[in-house]
Amino acid sequence: MDYSRAVESLAKMITFKTVSVRNNPEANKTEFAAFRNYLRQRYPNVFAHSTYEEIGNSGLLFTIKGGGGSAPSVLMAHYDVVEEGGTWQKPPFDGVIKDDVLWGRGTLDTKVTLCGILEAAEQLLGQGFTPKSDLYLAFSGDEEIMGPSAPAIVDVLEQRGIRPSLVVDEGGAIVSNMFPGVKQQCAVIGIAEKGSADFMLTATSKSGHASAPPKVTAVGAVAKAVCRVEAHPFKQRLIPPVRSMLSYLGSRSENGAVRLLFTNLWLTAPLVKLICRISGGELAAMTRTTCAFTMASGSKQANVLPKTASATANFRILQGDTVESTIRRIQKLAGEEITVTKVYASEPSKISLMDSRYDLLAETIRESWPDTLVTPYLMMACSDSRHFCRISDHVYRFTPLHLSKEARGLIHSENERISITMIDECEAFYSRLIQRL
Ligand SMILES: [Zn+2]
């Protein structure tokens, strides 16, 4: 079969087992090094026309000198992946192409964007193209474990006094059927992302034999605290990115009632919040800080009283709340007998501007996928790009792929795969974007 260069490159990239392992930054080191070697031989023009630096554990920074313009840009991606998990219909690391579909871990998240960026740059630089302003390609190899490479790259850029006027990383995509009454496909650009935190709630009590128990055991105390926290969800708020998304998509709805409801948020906000709450899922999550208890532990044996018992929850913090205000609220709800400790925490991101730089990205999307509505949104998940908010007011999270609900479900799951048309479209998008920078 005759596939494009980009498809062949991505198929090869999938064969490197660049799996990130939590608490073990040394894991699969040789695979990561081999992946970087592959880039060097596969992209000679990029290496010849840029300064290449390895930063921190696995960060890669390419600097392509521009023609004197003063609006530097950063295109981001990561080349680590999560472990294979589950049972696959095709091997996860062989780069198998069958019926115009490439199978493997990282095809969607997100070796495809790394490949698209490098393929586009390779081609353009080979033709003698120079961007108007300096262009940085920033790739990390530890995004999946919230590693230190991306912040290390930001440190370097900050020390050099670089303030990017555009940063594009993975995030929203092109989706269909996302809003009632909107038939057109929509490109959603994350202009902010929620914070993320894990807090552990711990209770202590006397240990001993379970045959002579106290009135409330440590497990009981923790359980009560969990119930109190769950019974008191965080307050709902419509923050600017969510407001913009709802009113924009509302205005495009063919359903008159929906249009009326969402284009008059000054009046209908309470009702809209109620609808978000009832519909649950992502829509509800966009309107408040969420809390999900995910882990619990007590005694190791059924007939032994635990000295301590704990429950851990993951919080996704909405702009307006902070890690500190969240932990304070949880401590208050849990009560004095419970100790609340921070296991991990990352603040919600700044909200990026929607000005001419946003428009440049939106125009490139519309040029690549005509008849597509482009809307801002709030991203629920974390990406490396949040670190760039430190040095830029223009951080946008957009993956140039048309992702069906099914495809979105394949990310971090078994049978991750991508159609080869999407690989070529991804490269074409980056080529258009780079030529505007
Ligand atoms: Zn990713």
GROMACS .gro file of C-alpha atoms and ligand atoms in nm:
model
  438
    1MET     CA    1   0.000   0.000   0.000
    2ASP     CA    2   0.113   0.349  -0.078
    3TYR     CA    3   0.076   0.578   0.220
    4SER     CA    4   0.188   0.935   0.273
    5ARG     CA    5   0.516   1.011   0.446
    6ALA     CA    6   0.326   1.134   0.754
    7VAL     CA    7   0.141   0.802   0.786
    8GLU     CA    8   0.465   0.608   0.758
    9SER     CA    9   0.633   0.833   1.016
   10LEU     CA   10   0.350   0.796   1.266
   11ALA     CA   11   0.337   0.418   1.218
   12LYS     CA   12   0.707   0.407   1.301
   13MET     CA   13   0.667   0.641   1.602
   14ILE     CA   14   0.408   0.404   1.749
   15THR     CA   15   0.668   0.124   1.763
   16PHE     CA   16   0.870   0.304   2.032
   17LYS     CA   17   0.731   0.205   2.372
   18THR     CA   18   0.759   0.550   2.523
   19VAL     CA   19   0.539   0.461   2.819
   20SER     CA   20   0.549   0.699   3.115
   21VAL     CA   21   0.543   0.531   3.453
   22ARG     CA   22   0.444   0.722   3.765
   23ASN     CA   23   0.718   0.754   4.030
   24ASN     CA   24   0.971   0.607   3.790
   25PRO     CA   25   1.112   0.869   3.551
   26GLU     CA   26   1.385   0.624   3.445
   27ALA     CA   27   1.138   0.370   3.306
   28ASN     CA   28   1.175   0.288   2.934
   29LYS     CA   29   1.466   0.529   2.904
   30THR     CA   30   1.612   0.351   2.602
   31GLU     CA   31   1.280   0.368   2.416
   32PHE     CA   32   1.261   0.744   2.472
   33ALA     CA   33   1.620   0.786   2.352
   34ALA     CA   34   1.550   0.571   2.046
   35PHE     CA   35   1.244   0.781   1.968
   36ARG     CA   36   1.455   1.099   1.978
   37ASN     CA   37   1.712   0.933   1.752
   38TYR     CA   38   1.439   0.849   1.507
   39LEU     CA   39   1.331   1.214   1.495
   40ARG     CA   40   1.688   1.315   1.416
   41GLN     CA   41   1.714   1.087   1.117
   42ARG     CA   42   1.356   1.134   0.996
   43TYR     CA   43   1.354   1.515   1.005
   44PRO     CA   44   1.689   1.635   0.865
   45ASN     CA   45   1.552   1.972   0.748
   46VAL     CA   46   1.407   2.050   1.090
   47PHE     CA   47   1.736   1.967   1.260
   48ALA     CA   48   1.936   2.162   1.000
   49HIS     CA   49   1.721   2.476   1.021
   50SER     CA   50   1.664   2.493   1.396
   51THR     CA   51   1.850   2.493   1.723
   52TYR     CA   52   1.774   2.170   1.903
   53GLU     CA   53   1.792   2.138   2.279
   54GLU     CA   54   1.709   1.859   2.520
   55ILE     CA   55   1.572   2.006   2.840
   56GLY     CA   56   1.518   1.828   3.171
   57ASN     CA   57   1.434   1.462   3.165
   58SER     CA   58   1.266   1.438   2.828
   59GLY     CA   59   1.184   1.788   2.701
   60LEU     CA   60   1.271   1.877   2.341
   61LEU     CA   61   1.288   2.234   2.218
   62PHE     CA   62   1.340   2.330   1.855
   63THR     CA   63   1.397   2.699   1.784
   64ILE     CA   64   1.332   2.802   1.425
   65LYS     CA   65   1.451   3.157   1.366
   66GLY     CA   66   1.190   3.385   1.215
   67GLY     CA   67   1.228   3.671   0.973
   68GLY     CA   68   1.239   3.944   1.237
   69GLY     CA   69   0.872   3.953   1.345
   70SER     CA   70   0.795   4.006   1.712
   71ALA     CA   71   0.520   3.749   1.769
   72PRO     CA   72   0.688   3.421   1.867
   73SER     CA   73   0.477   3.106   1.866
   74VAL     CA   74   0.501   2.766   2.031
   75LEU     CA   75   0.359   2.442   1.892
   76MET     CA   76   0.342   2.172   2.155
   77ALA     CA   77   0.291   1.797   2.181
   78HIS     CA   78   0.411   1.509   2.395
   79TYR     CA   79   0.568   1.182   2.290
   80ASP     CA   80   0.506   0.972   2.599
   81VAL     CA   81   0.200   0.749   2.622
   82VAL     CA   82   0.009   0.564   2.891
   83GLU     CA   83   0.054   0.189   2.926
   84GLU     CA   84  -0.134  -0.040   2.690
   85GLY     CA   85  -0.388  -0.184   2.942
   86GLY     CA   86  -0.681  -0.403   2.832
   87THR     CA   87  -0.698  -0.650   2.546
   88TRP     CA   88  -0.620  -0.522   2.199
   89GLN     CA   89  -0.747  -0.646   1.864
   90LYS     CA   90  -0.415  -0.543   1.710
   91PRO     CA   91  -0.083  -0.514   1.893
   92PRO     CA   92  -0.047  -0.170   2.060
   93PHE     CA   93   0.315  -0.107   1.963
   94ASP     CA   94   0.354  -0.257   1.615
   95GLY     CA   95   0.223   0.031   1.404
   96VAL     CA   96  -0.017  -0.197   1.217
   97ILE     CA   97  -0.217  -0.041   0.934
   98LYS     CA   98  -0.529  -0.232   0.833
   99ASP     CA   99  -0.812  -0.101   0.612
  100ASP     CA  100  -0.670   0.252   0.620
  101VAL     CA  101  -0.660   0.261   0.998
  102LEU     CA  102  -0.338   0.284   1.201
  103TRP     CA  103  -0.356   0.101   1.532
  104GLY     CA  104  -0.156   0.167   1.843
  105ARG     CA  105  -0.100   0.345   2.170
  106GLY     CA  106  -0.034   0.713   2.105
  107THR     CA  107  -0.201   0.732   1.764
  108LEU     CA  108  -0.454   0.983   1.904
  109ASP     CA  109  -0.280   1.095   2.225
  110THR     CA  110  -0.070   1.248   2.088
  111LYS     CA  111   0.206   1.127   1.863
  112VAL     CA  112  -0.022   1.226   1.575
  113THR     CA  113   0.011   1.598   1.654
  114LEU     CA  114   0.385   1.568   1.715
  115CYS     CA  115   0.413   1.392   1.379
  116GLY     CA  116   0.189   1.649   1.208
  117ILE     CA  117   0.395   1.941   1.338
  118LEU     CA  118   0.728   1.786   1.239
  119GLU     CA  119   0.609   1.667   0.897
  120ALA     CA  120   0.474   2.012   0.815
  121ALA     CA  121   0.790   2.184   0.937
  122GLU     CA  122   1.014   1.937   0.753
  123GLN     CA  123   0.836   2.001   0.427
  124LEU     CA  124   0.818   2.380   0.461
  125LEU     CA  125   1.177   2.424   0.579
  126GLY     CA  126   1.292   2.203   0.291
  127GLN     CA  127   1.125   2.448   0.053
  128GLY     CA  128   1.315   2.739   0.205
  129PHE     CA  129   1.025   2.869   0.414
  130THR     CA  130   1.102   3.108   0.702
  131PRO     CA  131   0.833   3.195   0.958
  132LYS     CA  132   0.769   3.567   1.016
  133SER     CA  133   0.856   3.536   1.385
  134ASP     CA  134   1.054   3.282   1.585
  135LEU     CA  135   0.880   2.947   1.603
  136TYR     CA  136   0.936   2.703   1.887
  137LEU     CA  137   0.845   2.336   1.879
  138ALA     CA  138   0.818   2.212   2.237
  139PHE     CA  139   0.768   1.843   2.309
  140SER     CA  140   0.769   1.668   2.644
  141GLY     CA  141   0.807   1.301   2.729
  142ASP     CA  142   0.634   1.298   3.067
  143GLU     CA  143   0.299   1.470   3.019
  144GLU     CA  144   0.103   1.162   3.118
  145ILE     CA  145   0.258   1.165   3.465
  146MET     CA  146   0.242   1.544   3.497
  147GLY     CA  147   0.619   1.544   3.478
  148PRO     CA  148   0.869   1.829   3.502
  149SER     CA  149   0.976   1.857   3.135
  150ALA     CA  150   0.718   2.112   3.018
  151PRO     CA  151   0.772   2.345   3.316
  152ALA     CA  152   1.149   2.311   3.256
  153ILE     CA  153   1.101   2.425   2.895
  154VAL     CA  154   0.893   2.719   3.019
  155ASP     CA  155   1.174   2.808   3.264
  156VAL     CA  156   1.422   2.822   2.976
  157LEU     CA  157   1.196   3.040   2.761
  158GLU     CA  158   1.121   3.267   3.056
  159GLN     CA  159   1.492   3.312   3.130
  160ARG     CA  160   1.539   3.414   2.768
  161GLY     CA  161   1.263   3.673   2.803
  162ILE     CA  162   1.038   3.508   2.545
  163ARG     CA  163   0.666   3.587   2.568
  164PRO     CA  164   0.487   3.370   2.312
  165SER     CA  165   0.196   3.536   2.138
  166LEU     CA  166   0.052   3.197   2.049
  167VAL     CA  167   0.081   2.856   2.213
  168VAL     CA  168  -0.107   2.559   2.068
  169ASP     CA  169  -0.121   2.224   2.247
  170GLU     CA  170  -0.349   1.921   2.247
  171GLY     CA  171  -0.701   1.971   2.379
  172GLY     CA  172  -1.040   2.023   2.219
  173ALA     CA  173  -1.105   1.876   1.875
  174ILE     CA  174  -1.360   1.884   1.596
  175VAL     CA  175  -1.677   1.722   1.722
  176SER     CA  176  -2.029   1.658   1.600
  177ASN     CA  177  -2.361   1.659   1.786
  178MET     CA  178  -2.221   1.853   2.075
  179PHE     CA  179  -2.510   2.091   2.128
  180PRO     CA  180  -2.890   2.060   2.089
  181GLY     CA  181  -3.005   2.193   1.754
  182VAL     CA  182  -2.655   2.251   1.613
  183LYS     CA  183  -2.604   2.028   1.309
  184GLN     CA  184  -2.271   2.172   1.195
  185GLN     CA  185  -1.953   2.022   1.330
  186CYS     CA  186  -1.776   2.231   1.592
  187ALA     CA  187  -1.409   2.292   1.664
  188VAL     CA  188  -1.365   2.351   2.033
  189ILE     CA  189  -1.062   2.546   2.149
  190GLY     CA  190  -0.971   2.520   2.516
  191ILE     CA  191  -0.896   2.873   2.633
  192ALA     CA  192  -0.855   2.756   2.991
  193GLU     CA  193  -0.824   2.432   3.182
  194LYS     CA  194  -0.941   2.337   3.527
  195GLY     CA  195  -0.699   2.275   3.810
  196SER     CA  196  -0.650   1.929   3.951
  197ALA     CA  197  -0.586   1.813   4.305
  198ASP     CA  198  -0.582   1.494   4.509
  199PHE     CA  199  -0.663   1.528   4.879
  200MET     CA  200  -0.651   1.246   5.135
  201LEU     CA  201  -0.893   1.243   5.427
  202THR     CA  202  -0.759   1.048   5.724
  203ALA     CA  203  -0.913   0.948   6.056
  204THR     CA  204  -0.740   0.774   6.345
  205SER     CA  205  -0.872   0.559   6.628
  206LYS     CA  206  -0.744   0.303   6.875
  207SER     CA  207  -0.633  -0.020   6.715
  208GLY     CA  208  -0.718  -0.355   6.864
  209HIS     CA  209  -0.945  -0.651   6.816
  210ALA     CA  210  -1.270  -0.592   6.629
  211SER     CA  211  -1.465  -0.789   6.894
  212ALA     CA  212  -1.464  -0.493   7.135
  213PRO     CA  213  -1.502  -0.194   6.900
  214PRO     CA  214  -1.549   0.174   6.978
  215LYS     CA  215  -1.878   0.340   6.882
  216VAL     CA  216  -1.724   0.482   6.564
  217THR     CA  217  -1.417   0.326   6.400
  218ALA     CA  218  -1.170   0.518   6.185
  219VAL     CA  219  -1.341   0.372   5.879
  220GLY     CA  220  -1.678   0.496   6.005
  221ALA     CA  221  -1.539   0.843   6.071
  222VAL     CA  222  -1.391   0.867   5.722
  223ALA     CA  223  -1.710   0.732   5.567
  224LYS     CA  224  -1.915   1.001   5.742
  225ALA     CA  225  -1.676   1.268   5.619
  226VAL     CA  226  -1.701   1.136   5.264
  227CYS     CA  227  -2.080   1.151   5.285
  228ARG     CA  228  -2.073   1.510   5.415
  229VAL     CA  229  -1.842   1.619   5.134
  230GLU     CA  230  -2.051   1.446   4.869
  231ALA     CA  231  -2.371   1.595   5.007
  232HIS     CA  232  -2.232   1.946   4.967
  233PRO     CA  233  -2.120   1.993   4.607
  234PHE     CA  234  -1.936   2.309   4.512
  235LYS     CA  235  -2.133   2.612   4.404
  236GLN     CA  236  -2.217   2.636   4.033
  237ARG     CA  237  -2.081   2.928   3.833
  238LEU     CA  238  -2.080   3.013   3.464
  239ILE     CA  239  -1.724   3.134   3.406
  240PRO     CA  240  -1.638   3.334   3.088
  241PRO     CA  241  -1.518   3.046   2.862
  242VAL     CA  242  -1.831   2.846   2.942
  243ARG     CA  243  -2.057   3.149   2.898
  244SER     CA  244  -1.894   3.222   2.561
  245MET     CA  245  -1.937   2.863   2.449
  246LEU     CA  246  -2.301   2.835   2.557
  247SER     CA  247  -2.407   3.167   2.409
  248TYR     CA  248  -2.219   3.109   2.083
  249LEU     CA  249  -2.350   2.758   2.026
  250GLY     CA  250  -2.693   2.865   2.151
  251SER     CA  251  -2.704   3.135   1.886
  252ARG     CA  252  -2.632   2.871   1.621
  253SER     CA  253  -2.900   2.629   1.737
  254GLU     CA  254  -3.194   2.557   1.509
  255ASN     CA  255  -3.405   2.492   1.816
  256GLY     CA  256  -3.584   2.816   1.902
  257ALA     CA  257  -3.620   2.742   2.273
  258VAL     CA  258  -3.253   2.649   2.305
  259ARG     CA  259  -3.157   2.967   2.119
  260LEU     CA  260  -3.369   3.180   2.347
  261LEU     CA  261  -3.237   3.014   2.658
  262PHE     CA  262  -2.867   3.028   2.583
  263THR     CA  263  -2.845   3.368   2.417
  264ASN     CA  264  -2.998   3.546   2.716
  265LEU     CA  265  -2.772   3.420   2.989
  266TRP     CA  266  -2.801   3.749   3.179
  267LEU     CA  267  -3.158   3.641   3.248
  268THR     CA  268  -3.154   3.264   3.214
  269ALA     CA  269  -2.830   3.173   3.396
  270PRO     CA  270  -3.008   3.010   3.694
  271LEU     CA  271  -3.214   2.791   3.460
  272VAL     CA  272  -2.910   2.707   3.247
  273LYS     CA  273  -2.719   2.604   3.560
  274LEU     CA  274  -3.009   2.381   3.657
  275ILE     CA  275  -3.009   2.220   3.312
  276CYS     CA  276  -2.632   2.163   3.334
  277ARG     CA  277  -2.676   2.009   3.679
  278ILE     CA  278  -2.952   1.774   3.565
  279SER     CA  279  -2.781   1.669   3.245
  280GLY     CA  280  -2.467   1.580   3.448
  281GLY     CA  281  -2.143   1.470   3.285
  282GLU     CA  282  -1.919   1.724   3.112
  283LEU     CA  283  -2.181   1.996   3.105
  284ALA     CA  284  -2.225   1.981   3.481
  285ALA     CA  285  -1.851   1.959   3.536
  286MET     CA  286  -1.800   2.281   3.340
  287THR     CA  287  -2.001   2.475   3.593
  288ARG     CA  288  -1.834   2.382   3.921
  289THR     CA  289  -1.535   2.238   4.101
  290THR     CA  290  -1.595   1.864   4.107
  291CYS     CA  291  -1.500   1.606   4.366
  292ALA     CA  292  -1.469   1.232   4.305
  293PHE     CA  293  -1.364   0.994   4.580
  294THR     CA  294  -1.154   0.731   4.411
  295MET     CA  295  -0.949   0.545   4.673
  296ALA     CA  296  -1.008   0.420   5.026
  297SER     CA  297  -0.819   0.212   5.279
  298GLY     CA  298  -0.857   0.079   5.632
  299SER     CA  299  -0.740  -0.228   5.814
  300LYS     CA  300  -0.577  -0.513   5.622
  301GLN     CA  301  -0.780  -0.769   5.809
  302ALA     CA  302  -1.152  -0.793   5.872
  303ASN     CA  303  -1.120  -0.864   6.245
  304VAL     CA  304  -0.858  -0.598   6.323
  305LEU     CA  305  -0.951  -0.235   6.398
  306PRO     CA  306  -0.756   0.004   6.177
  307LYS     CA  307  -0.539   0.262   6.350
  308THR     CA  308  -0.600   0.492   6.055
  309ALA     CA  309  -0.844   0.491   5.769
  310SER     CA  310  -0.836   0.715   5.468
  311ALA     CA  311  -1.021   0.813   5.152
  312THR     CA  312  -0.867   1.002   4.863
  313ALA     CA  313  -1.058   1.227   4.626
  314ASN     CA  314  -0.968   1.388   4.296
  315PHE     CA  315  -1.082   1.748   4.256
  316ARG     CA  316  -1.109   1.940   3.930
  317ILE     CA  317  -1.092   2.300   4.036
  318LEU     CA  318  -1.291   2.564   3.852
  319GLN     CA  319  -1.146   2.909   3.786
  320GLY     CA  320  -1.243   3.128   4.080
  321ASP     CA  321  -1.163   2.855   4.331
  322THR     CA  322  -0.804   2.776   4.427
  323VAL     CA  323  -0.624   2.475   4.572
  324GLU     CA  324  -0.619   2.658   4.907
  325SER     CA  325  -0.989   2.751   4.908
  326THR     CA  326  -1.079   2.397   4.805
  327ILE     CA  327  -0.881   2.229   5.081
  328ARG     CA  328  -1.021   2.475   5.336
  329ARG     CA  329  -1.375   2.393   5.233
  330ILE     CA  330  -1.313   2.019   5.246
  331GLN     CA  331  -1.153   2.046   5.590
  332LYS     CA  332  -1.455   2.238   5.716
  333LEU     CA  333  -1.699   1.981   5.578
  334ALA     CA  334  -1.495   1.683   5.696
  335GLY     CA  335  -1.476   1.811   6.050
  336GLU     CA  336  -1.201   1.846   6.311
  337GLU     CA  337  -1.146   1.475   6.368
  338ILE     CA  338  -1.039   1.434   6.003
  339THR     CA  339  -0.700   1.536   5.870
  340VAL     CA  340  -0.704   1.658   5.512
  341THR     CA  341  -0.370   1.641   5.332
  342LYS     CA  342  -0.269   1.753   4.986
  343VAL     CA  343  -0.127   1.466   4.780
  344TYR     CA  344  -0.102   1.656   4.453
  345ALA     CA  345  -0.225   1.996   4.340
  346SER     CA  346  -0.219   2.216   4.035
  347GLU     CA  347  -0.408   2.547   4.020
  348PRO     CA  348  -0.668   2.621   3.751
  349SER     CA  349  -0.513   2.794   3.451
  350LYS     CA  350  -0.548   3.155   3.353
  351ILE     CA  351  -0.811   3.223   3.087
  352SER     CA  352  -0.645   3.305   2.756
  353LEU     CA  353  -0.742   3.609   2.554
  354MET     CA  354  -0.979   3.587   2.260
  355ASP     CA  355  -0.816   3.843   2.035
  356SER     CA  356  -0.646   3.842   1.695
  357ARG     CA  357  -0.425   3.546   1.792
  358TYR     CA  358  -0.728   3.338   1.876
  359ASP     CA  359  -0.880   3.450   1.545
  360LEU     CA  360  -0.569   3.340   1.358
  361LEU     CA  361  -0.611   2.990   1.499
  362ALA     CA  362  -0.987   2.991   1.432
  363GLU     CA  363  -0.934   3.103   1.072
  364THR     CA  364  -0.681   2.825   1.015
  365ILE     CA  365  -0.934   2.575   1.147
  366ARG     CA  366  -1.210   2.709   0.919
  367GLU     CA  367  -0.975   2.701   0.623
  368SER     CA  368  -0.889   2.338   0.697
  369TRP     CA  369  -1.244   2.227   0.772
  370PRO     CA  370  -1.489   2.460   0.595
  371ASP     CA  371  -1.836   2.497   0.749
  372THR     CA  372  -1.703   2.431   1.095
  373LEU     CA  373  -1.817   2.641   1.390
  374VAL     CA  374  -1.529   2.742   1.613
  375THR     CA  375  -1.603   2.793   1.980
  376PRO     CA  376  -1.398   2.847   2.293
  377TYR     CA  377  -1.448   2.608   2.583
  378LEU     CA  378  -1.315   2.509   2.920
  379MET     CA  379  -1.102   2.196   2.918
  380MET     CA  380  -1.169   1.948   3.198
  381ALA     CA  381  -0.844   1.756   3.161
  382CYS     CA  382  -0.490   1.881   3.225
  383SER     CA  383  -0.236   1.943   2.954
  384ASP     CA  384   0.128   2.051   2.956
  385SER     CA  385   0.019   2.384   2.811
  386ARG     CA  386  -0.099   2.508   3.150
  387HIS     CA  387   0.263   2.581   3.240
  388PHE     CA  388   0.286   2.821   2.945
  389CYS     CA  389   0.021   3.047   3.101
  390ARG     CA  390   0.314   3.175   3.309
  391ILE     CA  391   0.467   3.340   2.999
  392SER     CA  392   0.175   3.382   2.759
  393ASP     CA  393  -0.183   3.514   2.752
  394HIS     CA  394  -0.250   3.316   2.435
  395VAL     CA  395  -0.248   2.948   2.527
  396TYR     CA  396  -0.493   2.742   2.322
  397ARG     CA  397  -0.572   2.374   2.347
  398PHE     CA  398  -0.681   2.227   2.018
  399THR     CA  399  -0.613   1.891   1.855
  400PRO     CA  400  -0.665   1.915   1.478
  401LEU     CA  401  -0.862   1.591   1.444
  402HIS     CA  402  -1.226   1.515   1.385
  403LEU     CA  403  -1.299   1.295   1.683
  404SER     CA  404  -1.624   1.103   1.710
  405LYS     CA  405  -1.753   1.008   2.053
  406GLU     CA  406  -1.620   0.658   1.989
  407ALA     CA  407  -1.274   0.791   1.898
  408ARG     CA  408  -1.264   1.007   2.212
  409GLY     CA  409  -1.337   0.694   2.412
  410LEU     CA  410  -1.026   0.524   2.270
  411ILE     CA  411  -0.789   0.773   2.431
  412HIS     CA  412  -0.607   0.602   2.722
  413SER     CA  413  -0.812   0.290   2.641
  414GLU     CA  414  -0.750  -0.032   2.449
  415ASN     CA  415  -0.766  -0.037   2.066
  416GLU     CA  416  -0.657   0.326   2.026
  417ARG     CA  417  -0.641   0.388   1.651
  418ILE     CA  418  -0.670   0.657   1.387
  419SER     CA  419  -0.780   0.669   1.025
  420ILE     CA  420  -0.502   0.762   0.785
  421THR     CA  421  -0.709   1.050   0.642
  422MET     CA  422  -0.695   1.212   0.984
  423ILE     CA  423  -0.317   1.184   0.994
  424ASP     CA  424  -0.289   1.369   0.664
  425GLU     CA  425  -0.546   1.631   0.769
  426CYS     CA  426  -0.352   1.691   1.087
  427GLU     CA  427  -0.031   1.759   0.895
  428ALA     CA  428  -0.215   1.986   0.649
  429PHE     CA  429  -0.356   2.189   0.937
  430TYR     CA  430  -0.015   2.247   1.093
  431SER     CA  431   0.127   2.337   0.754
  432ARG     CA  432  -0.140   2.608   0.712
  433LEU     CA  433  -0.087   2.728   1.067
  434ILE     CA  434   0.293   2.748   1.042
  435GLN     CA  435   0.266   2.948   0.720
  436ARG     CA  436   0.065   3.211   0.910
  437LEU     CA  437   0.317   3.242   1.194
  438ZN      ZN  438  -0.209   1.379   2.572
   0.00000   0.00000   0.00000
